[in-house]
Coordinates of C-alpha atoms and ligand atoms in Angstrom, one line a residue:
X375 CA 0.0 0.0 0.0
X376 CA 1.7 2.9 -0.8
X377 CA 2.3 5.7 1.9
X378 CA -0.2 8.9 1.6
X379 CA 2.1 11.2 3.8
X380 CA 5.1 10.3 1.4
X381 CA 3.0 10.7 -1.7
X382 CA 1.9 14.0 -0.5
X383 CA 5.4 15.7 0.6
X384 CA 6.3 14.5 -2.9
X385 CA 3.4 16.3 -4.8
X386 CA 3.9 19.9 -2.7
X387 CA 7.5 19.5 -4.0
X388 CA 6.7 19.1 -7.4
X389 CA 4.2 21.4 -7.3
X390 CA 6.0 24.0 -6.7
X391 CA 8.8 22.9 -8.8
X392 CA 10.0 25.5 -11.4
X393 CA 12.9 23.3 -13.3
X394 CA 11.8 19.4 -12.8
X395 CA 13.7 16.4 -13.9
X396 CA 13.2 13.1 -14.1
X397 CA 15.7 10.5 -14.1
X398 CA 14.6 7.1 -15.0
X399 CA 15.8 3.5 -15.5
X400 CA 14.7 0.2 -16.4
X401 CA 12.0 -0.3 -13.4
X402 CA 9.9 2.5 -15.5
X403 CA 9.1 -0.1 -18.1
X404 CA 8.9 -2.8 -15.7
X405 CA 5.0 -2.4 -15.5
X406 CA 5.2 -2.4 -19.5
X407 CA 6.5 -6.0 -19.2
X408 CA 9.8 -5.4 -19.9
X409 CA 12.2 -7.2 -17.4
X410 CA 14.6 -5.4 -15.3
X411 CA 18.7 -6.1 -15.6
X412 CA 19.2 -6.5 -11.9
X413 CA 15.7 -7.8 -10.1
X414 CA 15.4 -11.0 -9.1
X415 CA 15.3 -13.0 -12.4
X416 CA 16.4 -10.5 -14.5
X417 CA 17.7 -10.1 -17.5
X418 CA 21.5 -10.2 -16.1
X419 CA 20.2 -13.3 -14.4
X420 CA 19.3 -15.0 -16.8
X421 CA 22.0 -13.8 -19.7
X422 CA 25.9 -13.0 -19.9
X423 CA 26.4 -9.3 -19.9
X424 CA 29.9 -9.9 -21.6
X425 CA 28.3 -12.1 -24.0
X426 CA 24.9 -10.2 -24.7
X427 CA 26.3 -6.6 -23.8
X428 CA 29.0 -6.3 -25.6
X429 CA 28.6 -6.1 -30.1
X430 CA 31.6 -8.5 -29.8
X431 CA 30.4 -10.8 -27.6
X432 CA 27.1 -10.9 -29.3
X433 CA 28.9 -11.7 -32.5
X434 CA 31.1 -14.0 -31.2
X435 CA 28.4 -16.0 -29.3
X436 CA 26.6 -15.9 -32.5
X437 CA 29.1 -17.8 -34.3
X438 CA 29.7 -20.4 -31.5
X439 CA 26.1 -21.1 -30.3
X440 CA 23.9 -18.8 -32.3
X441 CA 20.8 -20.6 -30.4
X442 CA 21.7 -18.3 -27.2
X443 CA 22.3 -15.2 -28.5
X444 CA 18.7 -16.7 -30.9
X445 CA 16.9 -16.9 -27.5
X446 CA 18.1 -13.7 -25.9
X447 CA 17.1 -11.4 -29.2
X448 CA 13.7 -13.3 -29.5
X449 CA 13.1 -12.7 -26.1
X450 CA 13.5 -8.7 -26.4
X451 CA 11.6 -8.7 -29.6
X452 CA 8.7 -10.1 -28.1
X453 CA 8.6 -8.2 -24.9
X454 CA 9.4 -5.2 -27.0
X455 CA 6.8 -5.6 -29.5
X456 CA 4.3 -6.0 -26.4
X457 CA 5.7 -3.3 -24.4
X458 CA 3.1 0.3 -24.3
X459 CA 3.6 2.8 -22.2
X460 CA 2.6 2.8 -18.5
X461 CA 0.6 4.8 -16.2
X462 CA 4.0 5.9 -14.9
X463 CA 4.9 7.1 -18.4
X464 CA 2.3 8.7 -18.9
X465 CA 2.0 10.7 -15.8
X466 CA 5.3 12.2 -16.5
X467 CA 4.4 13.3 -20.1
X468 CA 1.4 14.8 -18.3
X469 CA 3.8 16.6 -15.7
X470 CA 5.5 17.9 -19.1
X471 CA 2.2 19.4 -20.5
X472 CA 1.6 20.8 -17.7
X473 CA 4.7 22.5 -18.0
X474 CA 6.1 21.4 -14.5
X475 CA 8.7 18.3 -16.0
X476 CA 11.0 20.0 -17.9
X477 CA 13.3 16.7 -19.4
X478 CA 13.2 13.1 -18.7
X479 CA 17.2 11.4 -18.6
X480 CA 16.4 7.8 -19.4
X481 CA 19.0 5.1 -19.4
X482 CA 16.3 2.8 -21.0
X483 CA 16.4 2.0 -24.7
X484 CA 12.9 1.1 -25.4
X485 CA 11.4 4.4 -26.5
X486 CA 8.7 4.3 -24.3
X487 CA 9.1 7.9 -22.6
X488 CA 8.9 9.4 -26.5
X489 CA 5.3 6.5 -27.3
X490 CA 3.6 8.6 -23.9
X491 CA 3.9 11.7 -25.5
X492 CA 7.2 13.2 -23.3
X493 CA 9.1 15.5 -26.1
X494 CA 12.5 16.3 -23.8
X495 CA 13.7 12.9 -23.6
X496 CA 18.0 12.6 -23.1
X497 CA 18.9 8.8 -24.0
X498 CA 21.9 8.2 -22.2
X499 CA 22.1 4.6 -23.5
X500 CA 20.1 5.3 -26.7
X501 CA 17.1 4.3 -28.6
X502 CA 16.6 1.0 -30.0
X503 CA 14.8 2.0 -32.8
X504 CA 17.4 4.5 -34.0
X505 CA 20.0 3.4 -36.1
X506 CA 23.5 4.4 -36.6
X507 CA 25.9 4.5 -39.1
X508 CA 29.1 1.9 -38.9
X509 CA 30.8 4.2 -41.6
X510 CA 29.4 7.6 -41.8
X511 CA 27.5 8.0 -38.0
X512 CA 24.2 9.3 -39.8
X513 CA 21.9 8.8 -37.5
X514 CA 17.9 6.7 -38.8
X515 CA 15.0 6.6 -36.5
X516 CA 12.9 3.3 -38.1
X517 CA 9.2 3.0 -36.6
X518 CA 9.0 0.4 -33.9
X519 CA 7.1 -1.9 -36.2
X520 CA 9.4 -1.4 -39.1
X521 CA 12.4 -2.5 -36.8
X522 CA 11.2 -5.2 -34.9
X523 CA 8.7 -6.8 -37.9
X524 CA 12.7 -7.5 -40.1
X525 CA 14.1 -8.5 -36.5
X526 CA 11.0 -11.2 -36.1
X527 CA 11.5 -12.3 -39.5
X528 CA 14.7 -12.9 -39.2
X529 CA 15.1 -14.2 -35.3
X530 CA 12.1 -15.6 -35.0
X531 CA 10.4 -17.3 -38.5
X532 CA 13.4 -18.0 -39.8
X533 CA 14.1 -22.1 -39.8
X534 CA 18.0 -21.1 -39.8
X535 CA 19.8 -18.4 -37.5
X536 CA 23.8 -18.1 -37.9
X537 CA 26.0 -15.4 -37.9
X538 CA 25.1 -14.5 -41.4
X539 CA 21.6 -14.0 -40.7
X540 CA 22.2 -12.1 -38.1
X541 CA 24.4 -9.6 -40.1
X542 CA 20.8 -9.2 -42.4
X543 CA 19.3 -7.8 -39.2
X544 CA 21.7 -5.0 -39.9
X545 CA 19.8 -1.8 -42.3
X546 CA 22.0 -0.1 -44.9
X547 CA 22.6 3.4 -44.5
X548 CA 22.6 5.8 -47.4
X549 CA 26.3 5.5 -47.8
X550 CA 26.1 1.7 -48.3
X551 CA 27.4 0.8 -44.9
X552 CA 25.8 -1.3 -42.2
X553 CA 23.7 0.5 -39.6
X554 CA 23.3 -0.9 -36.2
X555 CA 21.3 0.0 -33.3
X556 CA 22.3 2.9 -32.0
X557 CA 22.6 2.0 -28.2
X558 CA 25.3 2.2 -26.0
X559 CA 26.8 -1.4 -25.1
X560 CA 29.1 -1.7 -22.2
X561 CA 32.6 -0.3 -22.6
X562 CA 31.0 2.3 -25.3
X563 CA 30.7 5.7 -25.0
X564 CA 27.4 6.6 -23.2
X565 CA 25.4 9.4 -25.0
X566 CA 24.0 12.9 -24.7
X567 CA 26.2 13.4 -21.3
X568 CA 27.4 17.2 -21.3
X569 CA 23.4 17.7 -22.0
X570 CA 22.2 15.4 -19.1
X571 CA 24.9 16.8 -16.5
X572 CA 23.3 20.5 -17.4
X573 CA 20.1 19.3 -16.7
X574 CA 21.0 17.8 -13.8
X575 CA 22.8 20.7 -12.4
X576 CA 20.2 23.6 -13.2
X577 CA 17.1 21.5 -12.7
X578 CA 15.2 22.4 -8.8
X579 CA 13.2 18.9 -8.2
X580 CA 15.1 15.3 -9.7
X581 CA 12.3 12.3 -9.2
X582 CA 15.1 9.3 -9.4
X583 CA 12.8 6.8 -11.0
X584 CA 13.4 2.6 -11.0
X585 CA 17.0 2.7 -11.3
X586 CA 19.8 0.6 -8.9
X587 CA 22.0 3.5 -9.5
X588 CA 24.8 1.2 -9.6
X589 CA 25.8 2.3 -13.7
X590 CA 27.9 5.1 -14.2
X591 CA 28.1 8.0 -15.6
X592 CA 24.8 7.6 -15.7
X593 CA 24.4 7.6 -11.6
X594 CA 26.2 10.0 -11.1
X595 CA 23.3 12.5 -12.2
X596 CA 21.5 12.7 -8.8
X597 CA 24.4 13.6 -7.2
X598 CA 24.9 16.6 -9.9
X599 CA 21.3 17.4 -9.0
X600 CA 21.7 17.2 -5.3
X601 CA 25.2 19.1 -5.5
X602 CA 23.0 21.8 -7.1
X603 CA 20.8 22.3 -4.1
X604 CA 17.8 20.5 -5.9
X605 CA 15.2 18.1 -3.8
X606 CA 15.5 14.4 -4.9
X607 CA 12.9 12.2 -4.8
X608 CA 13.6 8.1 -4.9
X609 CA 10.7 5.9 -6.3
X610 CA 11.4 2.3 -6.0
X611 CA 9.6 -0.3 -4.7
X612 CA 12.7 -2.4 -3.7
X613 CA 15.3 -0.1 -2.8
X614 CA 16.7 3.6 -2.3
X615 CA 20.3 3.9 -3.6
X616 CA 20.0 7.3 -3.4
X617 CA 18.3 7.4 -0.1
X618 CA 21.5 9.7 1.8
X619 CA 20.2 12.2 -0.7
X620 CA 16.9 11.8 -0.9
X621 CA 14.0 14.4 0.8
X622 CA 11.1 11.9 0.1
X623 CA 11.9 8.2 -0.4
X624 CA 9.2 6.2 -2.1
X625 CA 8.7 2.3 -1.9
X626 CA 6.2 1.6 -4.4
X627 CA 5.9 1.2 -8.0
X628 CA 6.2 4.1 -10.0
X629 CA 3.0 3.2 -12.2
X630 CA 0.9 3.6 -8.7
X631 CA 3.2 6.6 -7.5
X632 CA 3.7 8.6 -10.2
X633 CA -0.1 9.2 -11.6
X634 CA -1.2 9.4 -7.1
X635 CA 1.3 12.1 -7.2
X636 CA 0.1 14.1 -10.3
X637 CA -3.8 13.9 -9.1
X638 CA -2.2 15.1 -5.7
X639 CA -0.4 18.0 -7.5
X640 CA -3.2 19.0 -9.7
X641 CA -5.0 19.2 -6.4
X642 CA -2.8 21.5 -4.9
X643 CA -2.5 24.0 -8.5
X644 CA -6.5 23.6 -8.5
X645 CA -6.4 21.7 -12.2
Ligands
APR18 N1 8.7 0.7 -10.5 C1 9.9 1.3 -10.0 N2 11.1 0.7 -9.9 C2 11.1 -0.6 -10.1 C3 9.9 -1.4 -10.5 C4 8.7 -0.6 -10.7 N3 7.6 -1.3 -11.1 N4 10.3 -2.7 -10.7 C5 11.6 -2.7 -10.3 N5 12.1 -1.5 -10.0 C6 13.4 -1.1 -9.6 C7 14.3 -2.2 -9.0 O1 14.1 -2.3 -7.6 C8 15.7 -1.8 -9.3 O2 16.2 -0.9 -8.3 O3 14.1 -0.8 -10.8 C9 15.5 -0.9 -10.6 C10 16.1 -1.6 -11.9 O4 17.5 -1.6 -11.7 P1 18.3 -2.2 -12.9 O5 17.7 -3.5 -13.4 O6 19.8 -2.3 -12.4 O7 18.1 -1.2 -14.1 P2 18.9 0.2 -14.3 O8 19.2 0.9 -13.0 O9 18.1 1.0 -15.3 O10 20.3 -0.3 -14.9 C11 21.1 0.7 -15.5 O11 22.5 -1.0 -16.4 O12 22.8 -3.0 -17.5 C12 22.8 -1.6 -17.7 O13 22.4 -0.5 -19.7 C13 21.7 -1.1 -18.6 O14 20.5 1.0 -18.6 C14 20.9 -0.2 -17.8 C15 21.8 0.2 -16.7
ZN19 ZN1 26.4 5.8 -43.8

């Protein structure tokens, strides 16, 4: 049950919040059926991160037991093809028309802050759906559909799966090089950084949103925010990394806490 006092100190923050940001990770999506790295049998549970999150070990696995690496893309695909937007989503693109959440810095991939309707949306890790350039960077955002209906054909209906194939999941740019997805394995350079440490810095209200904090730079963001004299506030249902820094610490989902605490706030603006 999640605790009214808490969800109320939250909502007269944000209320009066002149420069809010959100920073979210993968416990956002987790009500849109998309499984978490680090929960209980989650995905780093059940798969290799140096064999899945990493483009060489994903290739390499793919040449030695291409059924793995099969299994582990099938599996996104469906739960990607599945996944909508949340509650929790959608409360914070309703915080952004209401001209109170001012950016949202995800580390998730799945483009699901963008599918609620949020516009400011800094993807440290990047977008799965975007492709870039092996040769000449240019950047392609493919429709969802588009992406994952080749990625089906080719994972999923296909009788064969090798290496090969999985080199035909790759688009061709413009140029005539290979695109891949443009998201940020480990050991690559995370994305959009200088922009997310601004908004970190000048923002007055951080809601730290389903996220271990235990990737960096990527958790080092609250502390920017905090460092910058803003109020943080922690939703997660399991734990608080951030709790030394927290003013409100929130154990509950964030698609029950996020849309209590944006009827709470329209309550106290009178919308
Ligand atoms: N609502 C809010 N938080 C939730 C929910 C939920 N419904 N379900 C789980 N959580 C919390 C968990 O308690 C956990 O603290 O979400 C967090 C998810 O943590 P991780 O799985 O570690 O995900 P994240 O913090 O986003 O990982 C960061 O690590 O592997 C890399 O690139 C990957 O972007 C990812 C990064
Ligand atoms: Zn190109």
């Amino acid at each position: 049950m999640v605790n009214e006092a808490d969800i109320t100190r939250a909502a007269e923050i944000v209320a009066k919040a002149k420069n809010l940001v959100a920073f979210s990770g993968a416990g956002v999506s987790a009500e849109s059926g998309i499984p978490t790295f680090r929960d209980p049998g989650g995905i780093w549970d059940r798969f290799d991160p140096d064999e899945v999150g990493t483009t060489g070990g994903i290739f390499s696995a793919a040449a030695r037991k291409p059924e793995a690496i099969r299994s582990f893309l099938s599996e996104t695909v469906e739960t990607f093809e599945k996944a909508r937007p949340n509650p929790g989503h959608f409360a914070l693109a309703e915080l952004e028309r209401m001209n109170i959440l001012r950016s949202v810095i995800t580390q998730n991939i799945d483009d699901l802050h963008f599918q609620a309707g949020n516009t400011r949306v800094l993807e440290v890790h990047g977008n799965l759906y975007r492709q870039r350039c092996l040769a000449c960077n240019k950047k392609t955002k493919l429709t969802k559909e588009k992406y994952l209906s080749k990625a089906r054909s080719v994972l999923i209906e296909a009788k064969e799966f090798d290496l090969s194939n999985l080199l035909t999941l790759m688009p061709t740019c413009e140029c005539g090089s290979s695109m891949r997805p443009d998201v940020v394995m480990f050991g690559e350079a995370v994305q959009v950084v200088p922009e997310s440490i601004q908004e970190a810095s000048t923002c007055d209200v951080m809601l730290i949103l389903g996220t271990s904090g235990v990737v960096y730079p990527a958790a080092s963001l609250p502390r920017y925010a905090r460092g910058s004299g803003a109020k943080i506030i922690d939703i997660n249902p399991r734990e608080h990394p951030f709790a030394d820094m927290s003013d409100v610490v929130i154990s509950e989902k964030t698609g029950v806490a996020l849309p209590r605490i944006l009827e709470e706030v329209k309550k106290i603006r009178g919308e």
